[in-house]
Amino acid sequence: MKVPLLDLQAQFATLENELVESVTGVLRSTRYIHGPEVVGLEEEVATYSGANFGVGVSSGTDALLVALMALDIGPGDEVLTTPYSFFATMGVVLRLGAKPVFADIDPVSFNIDPEKMREVLAADTKKKIKAIIPVHLYGQCADMTAIMKIAEEYDLPVIEDAAQAIGTAYPMTIDGNVQWKKAGAMGLAGCFSFFPSKNLGGVGDGGMVTCQDESFAKKIELLRNHGAHPKYYHSMVGGNFRLDAIQAAPLRVKLRHLDNWHKGRRANAELYNRLFGESGLTASSKVVLPVAVYADRERESGAMSHIYNQYIIRVEQRDALRDWLLKNDIGCEIYYPVPLHRQDCLGTDPQPSMPHAEQAAAETIALPIYPELTDEMQMYVVETIARFYK
Ligand SMILES: *Cc1c(COP(=O)(O)O)cnc(C)c1O
């Protein structure tokens, strides 16, 4: 049996007519830049996420970049983030001439640990840290109640890297009451990616910044279009970070199915959890399952606190297991083999060790979790892993 890590063909087959129609519509309209499809998607993603504004941009990376540009982050500044994420989270900081500083992750959720953030901020006596970028890794939110409290104490803006977490709900606790909020609606801004492997994937690159504040949204809108206001008059320097209409149109079609796809991924995660339990692999600690840390608070709310952009297990002999899975036609991937603070592009500046991020980078592996995955495929994946550890 062949089990790919992700099968976009299976998704396309269910939506072919609608997707083709949406793209043809843009081609016929000749409204390729901005226009009704982009505006429509901006409104729909903002509404879906419970944010006040949405600004379409060219990628998730550019969403982060333009958000930091809107905060005037530059040389001499530092940005506090997680050491365990896709490179873009730190790449945008470096591109602006600023320096990323890291707080280690919580080993259970893989997200930035608020207690570690406090330590880093307490040591920042020269107040160089100008922003915080928590990442909602693998489809589960960072501990935003604690993070927003810290941000308020230190008067720092929070830019959520929600690239892997569109639609993820988080139980924000305000005055002891739980209020479910969605990724991208908690910080000053949320940054989304429509890269094809994200839960809401375009037919190429795309992204969005959601904002709570109108003036911040307006600034992002200007910056994505060279800072021009009015046209050909530039009081600030932006770039071309626009979202193509030909991306927005099929994304609007797919957005209508997103919650169902999330449900499919969650059902697949449950089945994996059960199969791994039955296999004895978890009891023997050969495999450690992912933990949905807020799941016990979901109850009847209908909130989805984990959308499994990735299903990540910790395993013994990780690299050998990867080779074994690939040999048995099972797609898998390592997100991410080198933590950010260990990347060569940071140069020779000494970096404090981040033991939990380093351990996660050495022990984790992603298994296929896409919604169209069949029960038989999942059984084959677990059986194949069980055979490896026999
Ligand atoms: C995918 C991703 C990005 C970048 O998005 P692109 O659209 O590929 O530029 C940024 N951060 C995280 C955590 C991601 O997973």
mmCIF file of C-alpha atoms and ligand atoms in Angstrom:
data_model
loop_
_atom_site.group_PDB
_atom_site.id
_atom_site.type_symbol
_atom_site.label_atom_id
_atom_site.label_comp_id
_atom_site.label_asym_id
_atom_site.label_seq_id
_atom_site.Cartn_x
_atom_site.Cartn_y
_atom_site.Cartn_z
ATOM 1 C CA MET A 1 0.000 0.000 0.000
ATOM 2 C CA LYS A 2 1.177 3.525 -0.796
ATOM 3 C CA VAL A 3 0.368 6.299 1.710
ATOM 4 C CA PRO A 4 1.516 9.782 0.702
ATOM 5 C CA LEU A 5 2.199 12.435 3.347
ATOM 6 C CA LEU A 6 -0.360 14.664 1.628
ATOM 7 C CA ASP A 7 -2.661 13.901 -1.305
ATOM 8 C CA LEU A 8 -3.915 17.057 -2.983
ATOM 9 C CA GLN A 9 -5.301 14.975 -5.872
ATOM 10 C CA ALA A 10 -7.874 13.454 -3.515
ATOM 11 C CA GLN A 11 -9.058 16.917 -2.473
ATOM 12 C CA PHE A 12 -9.058 18.268 -6.027
ATOM 13 C CA ALA A 13 -11.177 15.350 -7.238
ATOM 14 C CA THR A 14 -14.014 16.373 -4.899
ATOM 15 C CA LEU A 15 -13.968 20.037 -5.951
ATOM 16 C CA GLU A 16 -12.763 20.015 -9.541
ATOM 17 C CA ASN A 17 -15.731 21.735 -11.178
ATOM 18 C CA GLU A 18 -16.015 24.512 -8.588
ATOM 19 C CA LEU A 19 -12.276 25.203 -8.586
ATOM 20 C CA VAL A 20 -11.971 25.302 -12.348
ATOM 21 C CA GLU A 21 -15.022 27.564 -12.526
ATOM 22 C CA SER A 22 -13.542 29.960 -9.924
ATOM 23 C CA VAL A 23 -10.260 30.294 -11.803
ATOM 24 C CA THR A 24 -12.002 30.649 -15.166
ATOM 25 C CA GLY A 25 -14.128 33.389 -13.651
ATOM 26 C CA VAL A 26 -11.020 35.391 -12.765
ATOM 27 C CA LEU A 27 -9.491 34.806 -16.201
ATOM 28 C CA ARG A 28 -12.658 36.040 -17.909
ATOM 29 C CA SER A 29 -13.038 39.039 -15.593
ATOM 30 C CA THR A 30 -9.455 40.264 -16.264
ATOM 31 C CA ARG A 31 -9.512 41.613 -12.662
ATOM 32 C CA TYR A 32 -6.184 40.050 -11.777
ATOM 33 C CA ILE A 33 -4.943 42.516 -9.142
ATOM 34 C CA HIS A 34 -7.099 43.280 -6.059
ATOM 35 C CA GLY A 35 -10.749 43.234 -7.157
ATOM 36 C CA PRO A 36 -13.790 41.456 -5.780
ATOM 37 C CA GLU A 37 -12.250 38.013 -5.254
ATOM 38 C CA VAL A 38 -9.458 39.388 -3.042
ATOM 39 C CA VAL A 39 -11.834 41.650 -1.106
ATOM 40 C CA GLY A 40 -14.291 38.762 -0.755
ATOM 41 C CA LEU A 41 -11.647 36.436 0.647
ATOM 42 C CA GLU A 42 -10.389 39.125 3.040
ATOM 43 C CA GLU A 43 -13.866 39.584 4.475
ATOM 44 C CA GLU A 44 -14.539 35.858 4.656
ATOM 45 C CA VAL A 45 -11.259 34.948 6.382
ATOM 46 C CA ALA A 46 -11.652 37.832 8.848
ATOM 47 C CA THR A 47 -15.197 36.703 9.673
ATOM 48 C CA TYR A 48 -14.183 33.048 9.870
ATOM 49 C CA SER A 49 -11.351 33.910 12.260
ATOM 50 C CA GLY A 50 -13.309 36.382 14.347
ATOM 51 C CA ALA A 51 -10.897 39.164 13.408
ATOM 52 C CA ASN A 52 -11.947 42.681 12.483
ATOM 53 C CA PHE A 53 -9.914 43.039 9.276
ATOM 54 C CA GLY A 54 -8.180 40.846 6.716
ATOM 55 C CA VAL A 55 -5.510 42.004 4.287
ATOM 56 C CA GLY A 56 -4.520 39.574 1.533
ATOM 57 C CA VAL A 57 -0.788 39.252 0.890
ATOM 58 C CA SER A 58 1.530 37.217 -1.307
ATOM 59 C CA SER A 59 2.527 34.507 1.216
ATOM 60 C CA GLY A 60 2.651 33.629 4.877
ATOM 61 C CA THR A 61 6.234 34.821 4.933
ATOM 62 C CA ASP A 62 5.246 38.196 3.507
ATOM 63 C CA ALA A 63 2.384 38.400 6.015
ATOM 64 C CA LEU A 64 4.942 38.195 8.834
ATOM 65 C CA LEU A 65 7.353 40.525 7.065
ATOM 66 C CA VAL A 66 4.789 43.230 6.405
ATOM 67 C CA ALA A 67 3.430 42.987 9.961
ATOM 68 C CA LEU A 68 6.923 43.606 11.352
ATOM 69 C CA MET A 69 7.442 46.424 8.828
ATOM 70 C CA ALA A 70 4.226 48.013 10.073
ATOM 71 C CA LEU A 71 5.757 47.956 13.567
ATOM 72 C CA ASP A 72 8.899 49.658 12.200
ATOM 73 C CA ILE A 73 11.106 46.776 13.362
ATOM 74 C CA GLY A 74 14.675 47.324 12.182
ATOM 75 C CA PRO A 75 18.372 47.307 13.084
ATOM 76 C CA GLY A 76 19.001 47.389 16.837
ATOM 77 C CA ASP A 77 15.632 45.808 17.595
ATOM 78 C CA GLU A 78 15.012 42.313 18.840
ATOM 79 C CA VAL A 79 11.962 40.100 18.353
ATOM 80 C CA LEU A 80 11.095 37.374 20.843
ATOM 81 C CA THR A 81 9.949 34.104 19.290
ATOM 82 C CA THR A 82 10.111 30.316 19.462
ATOM 83 C CA PRO A 83 13.202 28.356 18.414
ATOM 84 C CA TYR A 84 11.019 25.597 16.960
ATOM 85 C CA SER A 85 9.169 26.681 13.830
ATOM 86 C CA PHE A 86 9.444 26.960 10.079
ATOM 87 C CA PHE A 87 12.347 29.215 9.097
ATOM 88 C CA ALA A 88 10.132 32.103 7.913
ATOM 89 C CA THR A 89 9.252 32.994 11.515
ATOM 90 C CA MET A 90 12.824 34.088 12.147
ATOM 91 C CA GLY A 91 13.827 34.834 8.544
ATOM 92 C CA VAL A 92 11.581 37.900 8.426
ATOM 93 C CA VAL A 93 13.217 39.309 11.569
ATOM 94 C CA LEU A 94 16.698 38.901 10.077
ATOM 95 C CA ARG A 95 15.662 40.401 6.746
ATOM 96 C CA LEU A 96 14.684 43.607 8.535
ATOM 97 C CA GLY A 97 18.104 43.803 10.180
ATOM 98 C CA ALA A 98 16.692 42.915 13.603
ATOM 99 C CA LYS A 99 17.716 40.048 15.833
ATOM 100 C CA PRO A 100 15.578 37.072 16.829
ATOM 101 C CA VAL A 101 15.809 36.051 20.487
ATOM 102 C CA PHE A 102 14.333 32.802 21.665
ATOM 103 C CA ALA A 103 12.409 31.331 24.564
ATOM 104 C CA ASP A 104 12.359 27.540 24.648
ATOM 105 C CA ILE A 105 9.223 25.520 23.943
ATOM 106 C CA ASP A 106 6.932 23.542 26.176
ATOM 107 C CA PRO A 107 7.836 19.910 25.382
ATOM 108 C CA VAL A 108 4.210 18.712 25.398
ATOM 109 C CA SER A 109 2.609 21.293 23.095
ATOM 110 C CA PHE A 110 5.807 22.192 21.157
ATOM 111 C CA ASN A 111 4.762 25.854 21.511
ATOM 112 C CA ILE A 112 6.690 28.678 23.151
ATOM 113 C CA ASP A 113 6.744 28.439 26.955
ATOM 114 C CA PRO A 114 5.441 31.632 28.637
ATOM 115 C CA GLU A 115 7.629 31.042 31.711
ATOM 116 C CA LYS A 116 10.724 31.003 29.495
ATOM 117 C CA MET A 117 9.480 34.159 27.798
ATOM 118 C CA ARG A 118 9.385 35.875 31.171
ATOM 119 C CA GLU A 119 13.002 34.926 31.823
ATOM 120 C CA VAL A 120 14.124 36.326 28.462
ATOM 121 C CA LEU A 121 12.161 39.548 28.950
ATOM 122 C CA ALA A 122 13.485 40.004 32.485
ATOM 123 C CA ALA A 123 17.034 39.786 31.107
ATOM 124 C CA ASP A 124 16.280 42.401 28.413
ATOM 125 C CA THR A 125 17.370 45.334 30.552
ATOM 126 C CA LYS A 126 18.096 47.549 27.548
ATOM 127 C CA LYS A 127 14.529 47.027 26.259
ATOM 128 C CA LYS A 128 15.623 45.919 22.824
ATOM 129 C CA ILE A 129 12.749 43.470 22.408
ATOM 130 C CA LYS A 130 10.092 45.272 20.379
ATOM 131 C CA ALA A 131 7.637 42.501 19.469
ATOM 132 C CA ILE A 132 6.639 38.917 20.226
ATOM 133 C CA ILE A 133 5.860 36.278 17.594
ATOM 134 C CA PRO A 134 4.241 33.181 19.089
ATOM 135 C CA VAL A 135 3.709 30.371 16.582
ATOM 136 C CA HIS A 136 0.642 28.133 16.732
ATOM 137 C CA LEU A 137 2.593 25.078 15.706
ATOM 138 C CA TYR A 138 1.078 22.072 13.939
ATOM 139 C CA GLY A 139 -2.453 23.488 14.317
ATOM 140 C CA GLN A 140 -2.647 24.150 18.063
ATOM 141 C CA CYS A 141 -2.434 27.603 19.628
ATOM 142 C CA ALA A 142 0.361 28.737 21.884
ATOM 143 C CA ASP A 143 -0.697 29.572 25.451
ATOM 144 C CA MET A 144 -2.177 32.940 24.487
ATOM 145 C CA THR A 145 -3.782 33.803 27.828
ATOM 146 C CA ALA A 146 -0.355 33.868 29.447
ATOM 147 C CA ILE A 147 1.342 35.377 26.396
ATOM 148 C CA MET A 148 -1.100 38.281 26.093
ATOM 149 C CA LYS A 149 -0.739 38.970 29.814
ATOM 150 C CA ILE A 150 3.049 39.121 29.501
ATOM 151 C CA ALA A 151 2.764 41.287 26.382
ATOM 152 C CA GLU A 152 0.537 43.698 28.258
ATOM 153 C CA GLU A 153 2.933 43.885 31.218
ATOM 154 C CA TYR A 154 5.848 44.658 28.912
ATOM 155 C CA ASP A 155 3.748 46.756 26.525
ATOM 156 C CA LEU A 156 4.776 44.686 23.501
ATOM 157 C CA PRO A 157 2.785 43.968 20.334
ATOM 158 C CA VAL A 158 2.010 40.319 19.577
ATOM 159 C CA ILE A 159 2.078 39.073 15.988
ATOM 160 C CA GLU A 160 0.598 35.577 15.817
ATOM 161 C CA ASP A 161 2.226 33.238 13.326
ATOM 162 C CA ALA A 162 -0.983 31.373 12.522
ATOM 163 C CA ALA A 163 0.298 29.854 9.274
ATOM 164 C CA GLN A 164 -0.512 26.339 10.493
ATOM 165 C CA ALA A 165 -3.588 27.212 12.503
ATOM 166 C CA ILE A 166 -6.359 28.835 10.464
ATOM 167 C CA GLY A 167 -9.607 28.151 12.337
ATOM 168 C CA THR A 168 -7.917 26.791 15.468
ATOM 169 C CA ALA A 169 -9.801 27.806 18.599
ATOM 170 C CA TYR A 170 -8.132 28.787 21.857
ATOM 171 C CA PRO A 171 -9.790 29.040 25.298
ATOM 172 C CA MET A 172 -8.756 32.580 26.214
ATOM 173 C CA THR A 173 -9.341 33.121 29.909
ATOM 174 C CA ILE A 174 -10.496 36.632 30.761
ATOM 175 C CA ASP A 175 -11.309 37.392 34.412
ATOM 176 C CA GLY A 176 -11.658 33.683 35.066
ATOM 177 C CA ASN A 177 -14.108 33.142 32.205
ATOM 178 C CA VAL A 178 -13.253 31.106 29.125
ATOM 179 C CA GLN A 179 -13.881 32.829 25.818
ATOM 180 C CA TRP A 180 -13.053 30.831 22.716
ATOM 181 C CA LYS A 181 -10.990 32.893 20.290
ATOM 182 C CA LYS A 182 -9.565 31.842 16.993
ATOM 183 C CA ALA A 183 -5.979 31.990 15.815
ATOM 184 C CA GLY A 184 -5.262 35.426 14.359
ATOM 185 C CA ALA A 185 -7.848 37.219 16.504
ATOM 186 C CA MET A 186 -5.908 37.485 19.757
ATOM 187 C CA GLY A 187 -2.743 39.463 19.068
ATOM 188 C CA LEU A 188 -2.405 42.782 17.276
ATOM 189 C CA ALA A 189 -2.233 40.818 14.025
ATOM 190 C CA GLY A 190 -2.379 37.240 12.786
ATOM 191 C CA CYS A 191 -0.368 35.913 9.849
ATOM 192 C CA PHE A 192 -1.756 33.140 7.660
ATOM 193 C CA SER A 193 -0.263 31.125 4.836
ATOM 194 C CA PHE A 194 -2.153 29.579 1.938
ATOM 195 C CA PHE A 195 0.785 27.443 0.869
ATOM 196 C CA PRO A 196 -0.753 24.287 -0.640
ATOM 197 C CA SER A 197 0.193 22.063 2.313
ATOM 198 C CA LYS A 198 -1.592 24.220 4.903
ATOM 199 C CA ASN A 199 -5.133 23.290 5.946
ATOM 200 C CA LEU A 200 -6.432 26.034 3.626
ATOM 201 C CA GLY A 201 -4.103 25.783 0.652
ATOM 202 C CA GLY A 202 -4.215 27.809 -2.543
ATOM 203 C CA VAL A 203 -3.122 26.814 -6.028
ATOM 204 C CA GLY A 204 0.243 28.473 -5.402
ATOM 205 C CA ASP A 205 1.495 30.979 -2.841
ATOM 206 C CA GLY A 206 -0.696 33.319 -0.840
ATOM 207 C CA GLY A 207 -1.245 34.684 2.641
ATOM 208 C CA MET A 208 -3.249 37.037 4.817
ATOM 209 C CA VAL A 209 -2.797 39.363 7.754
ATOM 210 C CA THR A 210 -5.749 39.621 10.097
ATOM 211 C CA CYS A 211 -5.891 42.665 12.382
ATOM 212 C CA GLN A 212 -8.033 43.850 15.235
ATOM 213 C CA ASP A 213 -7.144 47.502 14.827
ATOM 214 C CA GLU A 214 -8.258 49.568 11.827
ATOM 215 C CA SER A 215 -5.236 51.848 11.644
ATOM 216 C CA PHE A 216 -2.891 48.855 11.730
ATOM 217 C CA ALA A 217 -4.891 47.162 8.950
ATOM 218 C CA LYS A 218 -4.682 50.349 6.873
ATOM 219 C CA LYS A 219 -0.919 50.464 7.336
ATOM 220 C CA ILE A 220 -0.571 46.833 6.195
ATOM 221 C CA GLU A 221 -2.754 47.640 3.175
ATOM 222 C CA LEU A 222 -0.444 50.498 2.206
ATOM 223 C CA LEU A 223 2.767 48.567 2.822
ATOM 224 C CA ARG A 224 1.676 45.627 0.650
ATOM 225 C CA ASN A 225 1.441 48.075 -2.250
ATOM 226 C CA HIS A 226 4.740 49.998 -1.942
ATOM 227 C CA GLY A 227 3.360 52.266 0.772
ATOM 228 C CA ALA A 228 1.682 54.345 -1.924
ATOM 229 C CA HIS A 229 -0.913 56.842 -0.740
ATOM 230 C CA PRO A 230 -2.285 58.225 -2.920
ATOM 231 C CA LYS A 231 -0.997 56.280 -5.918
ATOM 232 C CA TYR A 232 2.597 57.317 -6.788
ATOM 233 C CA TYR A 233 3.066 59.249 -3.525
ATOM 234 C CA HIS A 234 5.228 57.447 -0.958
ATOM 235 C CA SER A 235 5.568 58.593 2.612
ATOM 236 C CA MET A 236 6.841 55.114 3.563
ATOM 237 C CA VAL A 237 8.639 52.238 1.872
ATOM 238 C CA GLY A 238 6.609 49.073 1.349
ATOM 239 C CA GLY A 239 6.812 46.369 -1.270
ATOM 240 C CA ASN A 240 4.754 44.329 -3.651
ATOM 241 C CA PHE A 241 3.122 41.901 -1.247
ATOM 242 C CA ARG A 242 -0.206 41.592 -3.044
ATOM 243 C CA LEU A 243 -2.410 38.493 -3.163
ATOM 244 C CA ASP A 244 -3.396 37.446 -6.699
ATOM 245 C CA ALA A 245 -7.093 37.267 -7.530
ATOM 246 C CA ILE A 246 -6.396 33.896 -9.161
ATOM 247 C CA GLN A 247 -5.388 32.603 -5.705
ATOM 248 C CA ALA A 248 -8.240 34.287 -3.849
ATOM 249 C CA ALA A 249 -11.002 32.764 -6.010
ATOM 250 C CA PRO A 250 -10.205 29.059 -5.420
ATOM 251 C CA LEU A 251 -9.404 29.832 -1.761
ATOM 252 C CA ARG A 252 -12.951 31.144 -1.335
ATOM 253 C CA VAL A 253 -14.279 27.851 -2.698
ATOM 254 C CA LYS A 254 -12.062 25.862 -0.344
ATOM 255 C CA LEU A 255 -12.822 27.993 2.727
ATOM 256 C CA ARG A 256 -16.403 26.671 2.630
ATOM 257 C CA HIS A 257 -15.049 23.149 3.197
ATOM 258 C CA LEU A 258 -12.370 23.997 5.729
ATOM 259 C CA ASP A 259 -14.231 23.055 8.913
ATOM 260 C CA ASN A 260 -15.134 19.676 7.432
ATOM 261 C CA TRP A 261 -11.499 19.073 6.530
ATOM 262 C CA HIS A 262 -10.483 20.013 10.073
ATOM 263 C CA LYS A 263 -13.032 17.466 11.353
ATOM 264 C CA GLY A 264 -11.587 14.818 9.047
ATOM 265 C CA ARG A 265 -8.066 15.468 10.349
ATOM 266 C CA ARG A 266 -9.280 15.361 13.957
ATOM 267 C CA ALA A 267 -11.077 12.043 13.352
ATOM 268 C CA ASN A 268 -7.896 10.672 11.771
ATOM 269 C CA ALA A 269 -5.865 11.810 14.781
ATOM 270 C CA GLU A 270 -8.298 10.024 17.095
ATOM 271 C CA LEU A 271 -8.016 6.830 15.084
ATOM 272 C CA TYR A 272 -4.198 6.992 15.128
ATOM 273 C CA ASN A 273 -4.291 7.553 18.891
ATOM 274 C CA ARG A 274 -6.496 4.488 19.345
ATOM 275 C CA LEU A 275 -4.464 2.297 16.973
ATOM 276 C CA PHE A 276 -1.175 3.293 18.596
ATOM 277 C CA GLY A 277 -2.683 2.545 22.006
ATOM 278 C CA GLU A 278 -3.823 -0.902 20.868
ATOM 279 C CA SER A 279 -0.440 -1.649 19.302
ATOM 280 C CA GLY A 280 1.331 -1.371 22.643
ATOM 281 C CA LEU A 281 3.761 1.170 21.185
ATOM 282 C CA THR A 282 2.644 3.931 23.519
ATOM 283 C CA ALA A 283 2.765 1.709 26.625
ATOM 284 C CA SER A 284 6.354 0.774 25.804
ATOM 285 C CA SER A 285 7.153 4.480 25.156
ATOM 286 C CA LYS A 286 8.437 3.708 21.678
ATOM 287 C CA VAL A 287 5.893 6.253 20.445
ATOM 288 C CA VAL A 288 4.661 9.358 22.281
ATOM 289 C CA LEU A 289 1.389 10.690 20.872
ATOM 290 C CA PRO A 290 0.622 14.359 20.199
ATOM 291 C CA VAL A 291 -1.344 16.027 22.985
ATOM 292 C CA ALA A 292 -4.323 18.298 22.327
ATOM 293 C CA VAL A 293 -3.657 20.385 25.422
ATOM 294 C CA TYR A 294 -6.942 22.327 25.450
ATOM 295 C CA ALA A 295 -9.219 19.458 24.350
ATOM 296 C CA ASP A 296 -10.715 18.905 27.810
ATOM 297 C CA ARG A 297 -12.116 22.437 27.676
ATOM 298 C CA GLU A 298 -13.828 21.973 24.291
ATOM 299 C CA ARG A 299 -16.841 20.119 25.739
ATOM 300 C CA GLU A 300 -20.040 21.227 23.999
ATOM 301 C CA SER A 301 -18.555 24.409 22.585
ATOM 302 C CA GLY A 302 -17.905 22.881 19.160
ATOM 303 C CA ALA A 303 -14.528 24.603 19.289
ATOM 304 C CA MET A 304 -11.655 22.839 17.534
ATOM 305 C CA SER A 305 -8.558 23.485 19.628
ATOM 306 C CA HIS A 306 -6.334 21.314 17.423
ATOM 307 C CA ILE A 307 -6.714 21.113 13.658
ATOM 308 C CA TYR A 308 -3.751 18.798 13.041
ATOM 309 C CA ASN A 309 -2.009 20.624 10.251
ATOM 310 C CA GLN A 310 0.524 17.992 11.230
ATOM 311 C CA TYR A 311 0.211 14.837 13.323
ATOM 312 C CA ILE A 312 3.514 14.681 15.155
ATOM 313 C CA ILE A 313 4.792 11.777 17.206
ATOM 314 C CA ARG A 314 7.963 11.470 19.255
ATOM 315 C CA VAL A 315 9.783 8.227 18.637
ATOM 316 C CA GLU A 316 12.893 6.242 19.459
ATOM 317 C CA GLN A 317 15.450 5.904 16.609
ATOM 318 C CA ARG A 318 13.699 8.602 14.615
ATOM 319 C CA ASP A 319 15.943 8.700 11.546
ATOM 320 C CA ALA A 320 15.936 4.922 11.134
ATOM 321 C CA LEU A 321 12.142 4.905 11.444
ATOM 322 C CA ARG A 322 11.891 7.574 8.741
ATOM 323 C CA ASP A 323 13.985 5.446 6.364
ATOM 324 C CA TRP A 324 11.838 2.413 7.185
ATOM 325 C CA LEU A 325 8.586 4.275 6.494
ATOM 326 C CA LEU A 326 9.844 5.663 3.203
ATOM 327 C CA LYS A 327 11.008 2.177 2.182
ATOM 328 C CA ASN A 328 7.490 0.954 2.903
ATOM 329 C CA ASP A 329 5.873 3.669 0.726
ATOM 330 C CA ILE A 330 4.677 5.777 3.653
ATOM 331 C CA GLY A 331 5.224 9.507 3.319
ATOM 332 C CA CYS A 332 6.607 11.231 6.396
ATOM 333 C CA GLU A 333 8.611 14.353 7.166
ATOM 334 C CA ILE A 334 10.709 15.912 9.873
ATOM 335 C CA TYR A 335 9.439 19.318 10.978
ATOM 336 C CA TYR A 336 12.025 20.608 11.795
ATOM 337 C CA PRO A 337 15.416 18.890 11.935
ATOM 338 C CA VAL A 338 17.397 22.003 12.976
ATOM 339 C CA PRO A 339 15.912 24.422 15.519
ATOM 340 C CA LEU A 340 16.077 28.084 14.564
ATOM 341 C CA HIS A 341 18.733 29.065 17.118
ATOM 342 C CA ARG A 342 21.062 26.449 15.575
ATOM 343 C CA GLN A 343 20.786 27.681 11.979
ATOM 344 C CA ASP A 344 24.076 28.613 10.316
ATOM 345 C CA CYS A 345 22.723 31.903 8.966
ATOM 346 C CA LEU A 346 22.777 33.289 12.507
ATOM 347 C CA GLY A 347 26.571 33.355 12.302
ATOM 348 C CA THR A 348 28.878 32.820 15.217
ATOM 349 C CA ASP A 349 26.987 34.742 17.920
ATOM 350 C CA PRO A 350 26.712 32.334 20.838
ATOM 351 C CA GLN A 351 23.143 31.130 21.355
ATOM 352 C CA PRO A 352 21.790 29.896 24.673
ATOM 353 C CA SER A 353 20.808 26.244 24.534
ATOM 354 C CA MET A 354 17.127 25.410 24.071
ATOM 355 C CA PRO A 355 17.002 21.818 25.283
ATOM 356 C CA HIS A 356 13.308 21.174 24.599
ATOM 357 C CA ALA A 357 13.500 22.506 21.041
ATOM 358 C CA GLU A 358 16.663 20.521 20.418
ATOM 359 C CA GLN A 359 15.084 17.346 21.734
ATOM 360 C CA ALA A 360 11.933 17.871 19.641
ATOM 361 C CA ALA A 361 14.043 18.405 16.530
ATOM 362 C CA ALA A 362 15.804 15.105 17.218
ATOM 363 C CA GLU A 363 12.805 12.955 18.144
ATOM 364 C CA THR A 364 9.721 13.992 16.177
ATOM 365 C CA ILE A 365 8.278 12.853 12.874
ATOM 366 C CA ALA A 366 5.097 13.805 10.977
ATOM 367 C CA LEU A 367 2.748 11.103 9.708
ATOM 368 C CA PRO A 368 0.093 11.451 6.966
ATOM 369 C CA ILE A 369 -3.042 13.068 8.469
ATOM 370 C CA TYR A 370 -4.860 14.663 5.505
ATOM 371 C CA PRO A 371 -8.673 14.360 5.636
ATOM 372 C CA GLU A 372 -9.063 11.887 2.758
ATOM 373 C CA LEU A 373 -6.767 9.323 4.411
ATOM 374 C CA THR A 374 -8.618 5.982 4.785
ATOM 375 C CA ASP A 375 -8.811 3.787 7.897
ATOM 376 C CA GLU A 376 -6.944 1.042 6.016
ATOM 377 C CA MET A 377 -4.101 3.446 5.263
ATOM 378 C CA GLN A 378 -3.864 4.460 8.911
ATOM 379 C CA MET A 379 -3.855 0.811 10.010
ATOM 380 C CA TYR A 380 -1.047 0.160 7.547
ATOM 381 C CA VAL A 381 0.963 3.097 8.937
ATOM 382 C CA VAL A 382 0.631 1.893 12.547
ATOM 383 C CA GLU A 383 1.321 -1.755 11.622
ATOM 384 C CA THR A 384 4.418 -0.705 9.712
ATOM 385 C CA ILE A 385 5.694 1.283 12.690
ATOM 386 C CA ALA A 386 4.942 -1.676 14.992
ATOM 387 C CA ARG A 387 6.960 -3.970 12.693
ATOM 388 C CA PHE A 388 9.907 -1.559 12.918
ATOM 389 C CA TYR A 389 10.066 -1.811 16.727
ATOM 390 C CA LYS A 390 9.500 -5.607 16.903
HETATM 391 C C1 LIG B 1 4.227 27.891 6.156
HETATM 392 C C2 LIG B 1 4.677 28.707 7.275
HETATM 393 C C3 LIG B 1 5.123 30.036 7.114
HETATM 394 C C4 LIG B 1 5.355 30.654 5.775
HETATM 395 O O1 LIG B 1 4.297 30.635 4.898
HETATM 396 P P1 LIG B 1 4.571 30.711 3.309
HETATM 397 O O2 LIG B 1 3.212 30.938 2.754
HETATM 398 O O3 LIG B 1 5.159 29.404 2.902
HETATM 399 O O4 LIG B 1 5.486 31.840 3.051
HETATM 400 C C5 LIG B 1 5.450 30.756 8.245
HETATM 401 N N1 LIG B 1 5.369 30.227 9.468
HETATM 402 C C6 LIG B 1 4.970 28.965 9.673
HETATM 403 C C7 LIG B 1 4.891 28.432 11.069
HETATM 404 C C8 LIG B 1 4.636 28.145 8.589
HETATM 405 O O5 LIG B 1 4.261 26.890 8.792
#
